[in-house]
XYZ file of C-alpha atoms in Angstrom:
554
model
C -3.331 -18.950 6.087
C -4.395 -19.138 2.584
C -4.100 -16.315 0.465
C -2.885 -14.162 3.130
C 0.328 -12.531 4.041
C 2.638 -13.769 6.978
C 2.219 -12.381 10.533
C 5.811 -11.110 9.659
C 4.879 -8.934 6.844
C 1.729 -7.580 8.916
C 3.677 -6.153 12.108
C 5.825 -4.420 9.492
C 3.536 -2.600 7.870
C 1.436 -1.259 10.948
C 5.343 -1.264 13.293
C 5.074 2.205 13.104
C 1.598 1.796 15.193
C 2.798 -1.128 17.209
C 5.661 0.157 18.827
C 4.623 3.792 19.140
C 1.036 3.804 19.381
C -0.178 5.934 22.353
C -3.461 3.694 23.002
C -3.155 -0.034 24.955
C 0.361 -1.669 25.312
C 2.537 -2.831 22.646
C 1.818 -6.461 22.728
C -1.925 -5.713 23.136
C -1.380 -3.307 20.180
C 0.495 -6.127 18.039
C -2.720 -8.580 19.134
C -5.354 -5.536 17.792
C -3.540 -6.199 14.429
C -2.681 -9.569 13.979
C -6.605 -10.105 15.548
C -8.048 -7.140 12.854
C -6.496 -8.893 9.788
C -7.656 -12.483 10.975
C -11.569 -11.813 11.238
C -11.472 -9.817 8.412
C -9.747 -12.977 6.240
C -12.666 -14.923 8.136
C -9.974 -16.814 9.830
C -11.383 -18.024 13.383
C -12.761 -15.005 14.362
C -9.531 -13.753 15.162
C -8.587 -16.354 18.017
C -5.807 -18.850 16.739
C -3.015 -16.164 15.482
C -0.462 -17.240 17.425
C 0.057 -14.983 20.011
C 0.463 -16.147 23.943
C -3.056 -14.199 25.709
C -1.255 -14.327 28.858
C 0.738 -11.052 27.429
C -2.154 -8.927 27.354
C -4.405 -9.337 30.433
C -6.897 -5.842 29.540
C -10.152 -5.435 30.752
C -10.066 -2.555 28.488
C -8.998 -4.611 25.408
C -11.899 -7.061 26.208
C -14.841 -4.787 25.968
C -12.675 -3.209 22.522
C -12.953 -7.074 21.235
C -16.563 -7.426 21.780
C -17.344 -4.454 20.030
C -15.089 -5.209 16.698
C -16.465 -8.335 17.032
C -19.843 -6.690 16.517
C -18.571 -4.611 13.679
C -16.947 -7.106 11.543
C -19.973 -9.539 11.811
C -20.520 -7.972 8.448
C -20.404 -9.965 5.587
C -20.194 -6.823 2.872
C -16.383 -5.873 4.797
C -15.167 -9.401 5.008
C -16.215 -10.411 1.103
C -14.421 -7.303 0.285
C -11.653 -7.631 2.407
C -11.115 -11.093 1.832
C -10.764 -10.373 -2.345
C -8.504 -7.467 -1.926
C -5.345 -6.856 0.174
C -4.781 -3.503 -0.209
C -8.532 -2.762 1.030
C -7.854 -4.801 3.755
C -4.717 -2.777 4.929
C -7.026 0.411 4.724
C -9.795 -1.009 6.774
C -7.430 -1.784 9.247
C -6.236 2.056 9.302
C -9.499 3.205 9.743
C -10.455 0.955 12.589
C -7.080 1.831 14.012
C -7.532 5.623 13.857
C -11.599 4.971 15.358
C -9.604 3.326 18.216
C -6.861 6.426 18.758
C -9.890 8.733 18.174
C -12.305 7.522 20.444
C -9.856 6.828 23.237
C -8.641 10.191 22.999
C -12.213 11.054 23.297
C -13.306 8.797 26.499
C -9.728 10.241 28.644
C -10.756 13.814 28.051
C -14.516 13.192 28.584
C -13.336 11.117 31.676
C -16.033 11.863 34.677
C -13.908 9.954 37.131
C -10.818 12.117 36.790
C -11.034 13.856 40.053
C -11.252 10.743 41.922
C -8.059 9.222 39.616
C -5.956 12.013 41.024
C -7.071 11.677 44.374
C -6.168 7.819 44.576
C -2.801 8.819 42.838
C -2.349 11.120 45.660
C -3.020 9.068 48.186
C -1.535 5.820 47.186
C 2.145 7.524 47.265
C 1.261 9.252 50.289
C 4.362 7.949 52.688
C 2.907 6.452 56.212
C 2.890 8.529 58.876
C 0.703 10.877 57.064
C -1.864 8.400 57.061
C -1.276 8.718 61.208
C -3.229 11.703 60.968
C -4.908 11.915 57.805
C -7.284 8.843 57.546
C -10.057 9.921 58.401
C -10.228 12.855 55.948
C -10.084 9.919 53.086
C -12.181 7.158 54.739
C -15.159 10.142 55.020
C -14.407 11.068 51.362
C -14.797 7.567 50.244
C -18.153 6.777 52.694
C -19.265 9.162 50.497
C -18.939 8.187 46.991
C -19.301 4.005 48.054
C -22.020 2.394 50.149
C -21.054 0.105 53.020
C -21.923 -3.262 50.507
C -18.990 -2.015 47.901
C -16.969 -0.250 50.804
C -17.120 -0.794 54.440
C -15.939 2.485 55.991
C -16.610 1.291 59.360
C -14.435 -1.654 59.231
C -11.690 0.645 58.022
C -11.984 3.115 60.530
C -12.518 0.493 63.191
C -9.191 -0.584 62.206
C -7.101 2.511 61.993
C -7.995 3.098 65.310
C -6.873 0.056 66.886
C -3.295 0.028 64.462
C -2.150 3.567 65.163
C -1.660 4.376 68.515
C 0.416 0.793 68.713
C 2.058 1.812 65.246
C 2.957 5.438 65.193
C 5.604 5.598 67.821
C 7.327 2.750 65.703
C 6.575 4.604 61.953
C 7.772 7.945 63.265
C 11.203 6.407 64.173
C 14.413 5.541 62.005
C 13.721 2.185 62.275
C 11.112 2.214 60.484
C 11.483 1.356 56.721
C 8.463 1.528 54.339
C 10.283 -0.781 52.038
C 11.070 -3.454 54.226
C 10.283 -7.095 52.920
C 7.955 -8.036 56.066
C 5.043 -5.446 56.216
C 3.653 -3.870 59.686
C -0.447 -4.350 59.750
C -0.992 -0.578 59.460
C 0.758 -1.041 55.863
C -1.072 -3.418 55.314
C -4.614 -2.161 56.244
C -3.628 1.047 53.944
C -2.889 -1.177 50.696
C -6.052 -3.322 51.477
C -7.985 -0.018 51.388
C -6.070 0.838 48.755
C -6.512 -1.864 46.427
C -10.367 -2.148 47.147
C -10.919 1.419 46.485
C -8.311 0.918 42.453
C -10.886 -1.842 42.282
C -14.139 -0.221 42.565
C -12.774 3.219 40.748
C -11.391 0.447 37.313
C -15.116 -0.914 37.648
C -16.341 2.571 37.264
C -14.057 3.559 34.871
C -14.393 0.358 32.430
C -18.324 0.639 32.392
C -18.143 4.372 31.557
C -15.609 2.998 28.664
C -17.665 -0.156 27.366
C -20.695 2.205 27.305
C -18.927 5.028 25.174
C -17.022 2.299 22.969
C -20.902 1.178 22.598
C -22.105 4.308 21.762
C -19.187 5.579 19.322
C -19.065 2.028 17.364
C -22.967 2.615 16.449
C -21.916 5.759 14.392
C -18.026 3.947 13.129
C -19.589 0.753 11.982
C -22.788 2.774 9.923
C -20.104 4.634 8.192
C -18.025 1.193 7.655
C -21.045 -0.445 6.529
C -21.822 2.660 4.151
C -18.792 2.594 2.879
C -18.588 -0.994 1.830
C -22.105 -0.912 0.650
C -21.289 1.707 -1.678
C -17.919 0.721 -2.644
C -19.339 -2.615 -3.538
C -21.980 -1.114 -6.046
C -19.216 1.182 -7.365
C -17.154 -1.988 -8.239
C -20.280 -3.636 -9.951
C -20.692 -0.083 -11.913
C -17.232 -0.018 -13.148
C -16.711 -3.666 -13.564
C -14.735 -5.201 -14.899
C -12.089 -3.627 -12.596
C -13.775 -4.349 -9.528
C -10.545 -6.066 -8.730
C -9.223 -2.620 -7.787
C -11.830 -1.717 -5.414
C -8.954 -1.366 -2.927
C -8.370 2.079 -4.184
C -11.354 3.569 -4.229
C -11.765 3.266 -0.687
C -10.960 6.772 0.565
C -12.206 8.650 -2.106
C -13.870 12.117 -1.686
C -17.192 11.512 0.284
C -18.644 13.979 -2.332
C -18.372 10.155 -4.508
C -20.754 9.312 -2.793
C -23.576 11.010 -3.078
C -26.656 9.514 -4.635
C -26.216 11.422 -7.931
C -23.212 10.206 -8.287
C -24.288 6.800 -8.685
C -27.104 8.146 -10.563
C -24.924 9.153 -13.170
C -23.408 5.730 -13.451
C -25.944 3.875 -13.116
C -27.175 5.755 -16.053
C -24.802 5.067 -18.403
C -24.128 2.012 -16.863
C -27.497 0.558 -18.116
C -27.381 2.201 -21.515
C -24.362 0.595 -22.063
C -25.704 -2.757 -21.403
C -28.625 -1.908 -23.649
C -26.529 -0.334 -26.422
C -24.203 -2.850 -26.791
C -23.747 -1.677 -30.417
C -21.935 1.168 -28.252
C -19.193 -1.026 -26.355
C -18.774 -3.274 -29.657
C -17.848 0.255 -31.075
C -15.157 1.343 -28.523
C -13.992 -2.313 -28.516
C -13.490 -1.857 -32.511
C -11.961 1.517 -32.260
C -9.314 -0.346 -29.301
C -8.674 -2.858 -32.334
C -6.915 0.016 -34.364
C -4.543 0.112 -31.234
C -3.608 -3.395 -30.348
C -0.421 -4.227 -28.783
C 2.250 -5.159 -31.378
C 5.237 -6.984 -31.220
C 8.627 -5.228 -31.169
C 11.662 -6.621 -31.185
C 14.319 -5.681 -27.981
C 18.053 -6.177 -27.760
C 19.075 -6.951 -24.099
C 22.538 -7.025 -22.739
C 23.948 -9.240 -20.237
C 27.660 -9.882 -18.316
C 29.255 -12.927 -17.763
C 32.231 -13.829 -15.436
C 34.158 -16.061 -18.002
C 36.898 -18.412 -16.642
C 39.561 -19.728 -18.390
C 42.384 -22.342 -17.254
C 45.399 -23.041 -18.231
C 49.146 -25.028 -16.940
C 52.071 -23.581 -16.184
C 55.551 -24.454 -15.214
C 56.535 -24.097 -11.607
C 60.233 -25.442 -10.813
C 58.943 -25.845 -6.842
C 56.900 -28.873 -8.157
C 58.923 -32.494 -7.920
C 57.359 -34.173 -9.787
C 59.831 -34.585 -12.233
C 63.838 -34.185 -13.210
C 64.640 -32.242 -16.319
C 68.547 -30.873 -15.407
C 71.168 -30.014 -12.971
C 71.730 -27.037 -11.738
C 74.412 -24.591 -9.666
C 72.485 -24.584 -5.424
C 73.204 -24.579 -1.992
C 69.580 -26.702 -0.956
C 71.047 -29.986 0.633
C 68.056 -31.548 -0.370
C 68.723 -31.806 -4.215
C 72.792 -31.903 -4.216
C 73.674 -34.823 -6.177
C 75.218 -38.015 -4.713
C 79.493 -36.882 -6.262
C 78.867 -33.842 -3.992
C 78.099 -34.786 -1.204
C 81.010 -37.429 -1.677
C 83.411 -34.867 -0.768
C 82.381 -34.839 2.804
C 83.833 -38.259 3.537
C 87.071 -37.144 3.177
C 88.948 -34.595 5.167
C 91.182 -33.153 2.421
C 88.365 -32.678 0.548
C 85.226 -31.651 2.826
C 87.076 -27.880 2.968
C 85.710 -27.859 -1.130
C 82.304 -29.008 -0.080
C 81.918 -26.282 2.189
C 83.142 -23.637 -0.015
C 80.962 -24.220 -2.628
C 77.573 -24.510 -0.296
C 78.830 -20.839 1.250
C 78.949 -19.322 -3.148
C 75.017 -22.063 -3.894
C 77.717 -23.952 -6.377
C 77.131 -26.915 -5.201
C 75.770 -29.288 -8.158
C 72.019 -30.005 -7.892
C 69.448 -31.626 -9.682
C 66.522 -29.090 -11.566
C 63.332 -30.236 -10.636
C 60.040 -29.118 -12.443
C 56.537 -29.722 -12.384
C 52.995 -28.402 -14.300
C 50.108 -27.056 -12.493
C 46.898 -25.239 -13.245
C 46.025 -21.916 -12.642
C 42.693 -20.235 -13.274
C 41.895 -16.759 -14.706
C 38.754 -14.971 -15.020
C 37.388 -12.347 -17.295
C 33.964 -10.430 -17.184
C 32.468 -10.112 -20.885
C 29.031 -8.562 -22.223
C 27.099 -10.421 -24.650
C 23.600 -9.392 -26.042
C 20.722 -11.362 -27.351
C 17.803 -10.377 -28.940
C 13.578 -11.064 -27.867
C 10.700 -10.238 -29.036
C 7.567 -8.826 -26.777
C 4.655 -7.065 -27.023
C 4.698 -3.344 -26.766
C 1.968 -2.008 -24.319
C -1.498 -1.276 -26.505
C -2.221 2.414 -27.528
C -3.609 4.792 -25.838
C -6.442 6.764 -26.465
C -6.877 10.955 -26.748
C -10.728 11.633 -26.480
C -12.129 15.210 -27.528
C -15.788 15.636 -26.217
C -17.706 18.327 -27.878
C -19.737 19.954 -25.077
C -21.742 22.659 -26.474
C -24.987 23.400 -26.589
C -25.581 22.175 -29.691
C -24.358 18.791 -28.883
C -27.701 18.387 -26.270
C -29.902 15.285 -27.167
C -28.664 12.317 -28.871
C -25.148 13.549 -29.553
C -24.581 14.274 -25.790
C -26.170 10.727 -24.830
C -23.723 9.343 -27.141
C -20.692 11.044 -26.111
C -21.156 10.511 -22.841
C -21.979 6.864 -23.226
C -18.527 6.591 -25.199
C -16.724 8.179 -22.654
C -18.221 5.713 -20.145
C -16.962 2.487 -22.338
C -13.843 3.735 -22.847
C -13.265 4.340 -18.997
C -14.111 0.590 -18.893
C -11.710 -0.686 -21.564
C -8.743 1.645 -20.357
C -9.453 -0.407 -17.136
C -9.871 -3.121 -18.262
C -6.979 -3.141 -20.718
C -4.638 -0.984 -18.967
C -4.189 1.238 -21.443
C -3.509 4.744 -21.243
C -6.931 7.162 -21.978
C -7.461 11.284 -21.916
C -11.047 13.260 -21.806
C -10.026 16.192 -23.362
C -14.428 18.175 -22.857
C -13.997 21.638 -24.528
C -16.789 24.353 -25.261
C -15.252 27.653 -24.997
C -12.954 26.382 -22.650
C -11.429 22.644 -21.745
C -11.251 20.511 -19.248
C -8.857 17.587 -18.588
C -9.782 13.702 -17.225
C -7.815 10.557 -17.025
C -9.898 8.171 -18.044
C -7.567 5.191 -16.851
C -7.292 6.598 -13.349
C -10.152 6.038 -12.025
C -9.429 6.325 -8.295
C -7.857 9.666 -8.983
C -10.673 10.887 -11.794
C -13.706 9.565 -11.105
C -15.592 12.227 -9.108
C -14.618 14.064 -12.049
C -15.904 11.481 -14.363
C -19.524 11.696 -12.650
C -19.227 15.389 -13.003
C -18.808 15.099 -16.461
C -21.584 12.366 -17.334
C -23.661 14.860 -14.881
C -23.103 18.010 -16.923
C -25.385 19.573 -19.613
C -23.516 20.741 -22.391
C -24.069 24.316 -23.225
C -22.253 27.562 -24.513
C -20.399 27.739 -27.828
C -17.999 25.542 -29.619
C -14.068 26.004 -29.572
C -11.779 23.196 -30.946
C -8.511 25.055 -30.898
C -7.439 25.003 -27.149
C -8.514 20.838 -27.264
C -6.468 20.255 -30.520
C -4.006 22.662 -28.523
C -4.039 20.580 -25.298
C -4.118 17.090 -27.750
C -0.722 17.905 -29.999
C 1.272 18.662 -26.478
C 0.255 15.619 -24.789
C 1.286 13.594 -27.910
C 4.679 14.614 -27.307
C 4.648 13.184 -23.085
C 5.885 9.095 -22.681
C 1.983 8.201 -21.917
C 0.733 9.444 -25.184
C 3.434 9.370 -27.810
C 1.589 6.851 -29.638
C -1.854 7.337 -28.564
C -4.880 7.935 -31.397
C -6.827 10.578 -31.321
C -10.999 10.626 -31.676
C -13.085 13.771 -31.564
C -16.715 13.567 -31.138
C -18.321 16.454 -32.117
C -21.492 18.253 -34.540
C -18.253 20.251 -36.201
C -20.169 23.563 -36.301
C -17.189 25.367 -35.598
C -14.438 27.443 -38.154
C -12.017 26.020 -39.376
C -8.474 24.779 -38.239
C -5.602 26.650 -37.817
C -3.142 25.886 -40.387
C 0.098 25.565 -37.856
C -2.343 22.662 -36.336
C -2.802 20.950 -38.766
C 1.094 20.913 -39.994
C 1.113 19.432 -36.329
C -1.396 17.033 -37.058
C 0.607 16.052 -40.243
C 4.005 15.912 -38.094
C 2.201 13.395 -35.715
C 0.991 10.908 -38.505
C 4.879 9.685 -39.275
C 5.117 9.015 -36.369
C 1.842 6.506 -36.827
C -0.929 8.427 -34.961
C -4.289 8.596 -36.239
C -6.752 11.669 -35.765
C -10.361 10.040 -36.100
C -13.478 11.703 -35.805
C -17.424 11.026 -34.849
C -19.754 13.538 -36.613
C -22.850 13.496 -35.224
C -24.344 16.210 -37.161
C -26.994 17.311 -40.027
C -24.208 19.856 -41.302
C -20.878 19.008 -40.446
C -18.118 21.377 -41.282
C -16.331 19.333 -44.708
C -13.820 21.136 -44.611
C -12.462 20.287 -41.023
C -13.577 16.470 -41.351
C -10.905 16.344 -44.181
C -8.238 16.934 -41.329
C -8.904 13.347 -39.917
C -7.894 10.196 -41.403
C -11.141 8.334 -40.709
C -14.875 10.208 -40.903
C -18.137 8.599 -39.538
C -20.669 11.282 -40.032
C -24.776 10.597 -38.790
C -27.616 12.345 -38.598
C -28.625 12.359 -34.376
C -32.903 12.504 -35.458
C -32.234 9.056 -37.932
C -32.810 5.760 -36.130
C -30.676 3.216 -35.011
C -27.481 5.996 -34.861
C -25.581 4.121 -32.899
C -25.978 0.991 -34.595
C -25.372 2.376 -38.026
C -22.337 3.578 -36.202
C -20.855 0.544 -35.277
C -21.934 -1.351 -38.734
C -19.534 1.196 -40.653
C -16.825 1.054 -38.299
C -16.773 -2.817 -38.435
C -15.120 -2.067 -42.030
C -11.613 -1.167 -40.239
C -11.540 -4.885 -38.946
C -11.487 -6.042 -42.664
């Protein structure tokens, strides 16, 4: 299957479900899955996934298939799922837990329960109580089934001609219930049996498909909702729509209509203010990724050879020597064993290894091995810089300034996307509040919030300068740059701040800010390295904005 992962990797990640799920069987469970993640790749509706049928014979499991096959007929859930993996894992969950939901719901809303434990009752009822008792249940089920589904007087037509020739034989200890051959009494009580499991499953599986009918109307609108919605969100926050995956299961509180309101909002002026995204796009030019260079070590196994002597090689003379091995005495020696008077020496000097010998020696190679660390140096490019945000939200930010602001903060969700780079709303009034921008899974309700908000109440820069000089100390932000957008009607800076600020620069941050202002506070714009200051009633602001900041590309 193209672009899809292997039947293996699938029953591991739902194994937990397959082989402890309380709902169907477990190779009807394993089918559910492999059958879920094939119609939702549009592969063959789910029919060729190589799994033998024959395993899972479920009425049950049928009428379930007919419905998902109803559900998933819609083409919003299988573009979605069939771009995203992740999203098509979730979907799965969810129609997984709809399944264990609504099953738990049908057995506890059960109308046919009563009857269930009747039939349990009396199909392990032993024999001979039936030689009494059948009447009581053929009565009980003339009731409930008319003669065309049930014949109750062929049944009791029958027990009446089968006991009184059977119960002298069932009552004695000859009689075994579990013998291979069957007498006809058992075998008119599992016919009646069987025919009554048959009619009560009928029963039971209509009351099922109908509820499975009813409780997919209200799953599949909420599926459908869902993917309608997550589908507009991924158009909104493009170009990440790549990551719809997980967005998924955010807060239904997302949803709401003026949520998308908000985005859409700011969604639109962005496309119309372009002069807006050219100027976050400049300001994420002062931040590019650089190169840096990176030593890496490395170990080697190392193996050297070399030859060595060994006198147990014969591959060549080079002496004599004093030995008692037969096989290298010389010739003279073992001369003295042809004669008597002599053989006595012979023998005495093999018992004291004198006997004369030639030295054999030979070469061969041995191998050693050593493990040594070397290190090389490469070059690579160091992630791009992040990006610390401070959002004047006071009242005297409302008009222009707010449109702007929140407009900014809507472009540079995009580009942290986008970009991956690392991005922080610091919003502060009298008070601040916190958003990561490149989180947007995580953030975004919070996002909506914020391009929702009016700004009001006073201005307070010290606990968002605060907030901005301790995150520039955490991994994510150590090299981030800084840009407050503000009026800068506030006091001044406190002086330990801006020894921070100062401390911060060698270490090649830059604090920028956006006045948008008649009468910005000089004094605190000279705290910042780079000062765009505009008047909100002149216009074209946000053109005029992006013309000056065009001068940092040169």
């Amino acid at each position: 299957m193209k672009n899809m992962i292997s039947f293996e990797e699938l029953e591991i990640t739902f194994s937990r479900f397959i082989d402890f799920g309380k709902v169907l069987d477990k190779p009807t469970r394993k089918f559910l899955v492999f059958y879920l993640y094939s119609i939702l790749k549009g592969e063959n509706k789910g029919n060729d996934i190589g799994i033998d049928k024959e395993e899972f014979q479920s009425s049950y499991f049928s009428y379930l298939k007919k419905t998902l096959d109803r559900i998933f007929e819609n083409q919003t859930i299988i573009k979605l799922a069939k771009e995203n993996e992740s999203l098509t894992t979730q979907i799965i969950n969810d129609t997984i837990k709809w399944i264990k939901d609504t099953d738990k719901k049908i057995n506890a809303k059960n109308p046919f329960q009563e009857e269930q434990d009747k039939f349990d009752a009396w199909a392990h009822k032993p024999t001979h109580l039936y030689l009494t008792d059948w009447d009581n249940l053929i009565n009980y089920l003339s009731i409930r089934y008319d003669r065309e589904e049930l014949d109750a007087n062929f049944y009791t037509q029958k027990f009446k001609d089968l006991i009184p020739q059977s119960k002298e034989f069932v009552l004695s200890a000859d009689y075994d219930p579990q013998a291979e051959k069957k007498i006809p009494l058992d075998i008119l009580i599992a016919d009646l049996l069987a025919q009554w499991d048959a009619l009560l499953t009928a029963k039971w599986l209509e009351f099922q498909a109908q509820y499975l009918e009813e409780a997919s109307e209200d799953f599949s609108q909420k599926l459908y909702q869902k993917a309608d919605d997550l589908e507009k969100l991924g158009k909104l926050i493009s170009p990440f729509a790549m990551e719809v995956g997980r967005y998924w299961d955010l807060s239904q509180a997302l949803w709401k209509k003026t949520g998308f309101e908000a985005l859409e909002k700011y969604a639109s002026i962005l496309e119309n203010e372009t002069a807006i995204q050219e100027l976050v796009d400049l300001l994420g030019k002062m931040r590019e990724a650089q190169i840096e260079t990176e030593e890496e070590e490395y170990k080697e196994v190392v193996v050297y050879q070399s030859k060595v002597k060994d006198p147990h090689l014969r591959s060549e003379i080079n002496g004599t020597r004093m030995s008692n091995d037969l096989n290298t005495v010389l010739p003279s020696e073992i001369a003295f064993l042809g004669n008597p008077e002599t053989e006595w020496m012979f023998l005495k000097k093999y018992a004291d290894s004198q006997l004369l010998s030639f030295q054999y020696e030979g070469t061969k190679t041995i191998f050693n091995s050593e493990e040594e660390t070397f290190s090389h140096q490469h070059q690579k490019k160091k992630e791009k810089g992040a990006f610390i945000v401070c959002i004047d939200t006071s009242g005297s930010m409302q008009g222009t300034p707010s449109q702007i602001a929140k407009t900014l903060c809507f472009a540079i969700m995009k580009m942290a996307a986008k970009e991956s780079r690392k991005a922080y709303l610091i919003s502060f009034s009298v008070g601040i509040k916190k958003i990561r921008l490149d989180d947007i899974a995580e953030s975004l309700d919070r996002i909506v919030d914020f391009l929702s908000m009016s700004f009001d109440g006073g201005t307070d820069a010290t606990p968002a300068l605060s907030e901005t000089l301790t995150l520039l100390k955490e991994n994510d932000f150590k090299d981030a740059d800084v840009l407050m957008v503000s009026d800068f009607v506030m006091y001044s800076l406190r002086e330990d701040f801006i020894k921070r600020m100062e401390t911060e620069r060698q270490k090649d941050t830059r604090f920028h800010s956006l006045a948008i202002a008649q009468n910005a506070n000089a004094e605190i714009l000279e705290v910042f390295d780079h000062n765009w200051v505009y008047n909100p009633k002149e216009e074209n602001v946000i053109q005029r904005i992006w013309k000056d900041l065009q001068t940092l590309e040169d």
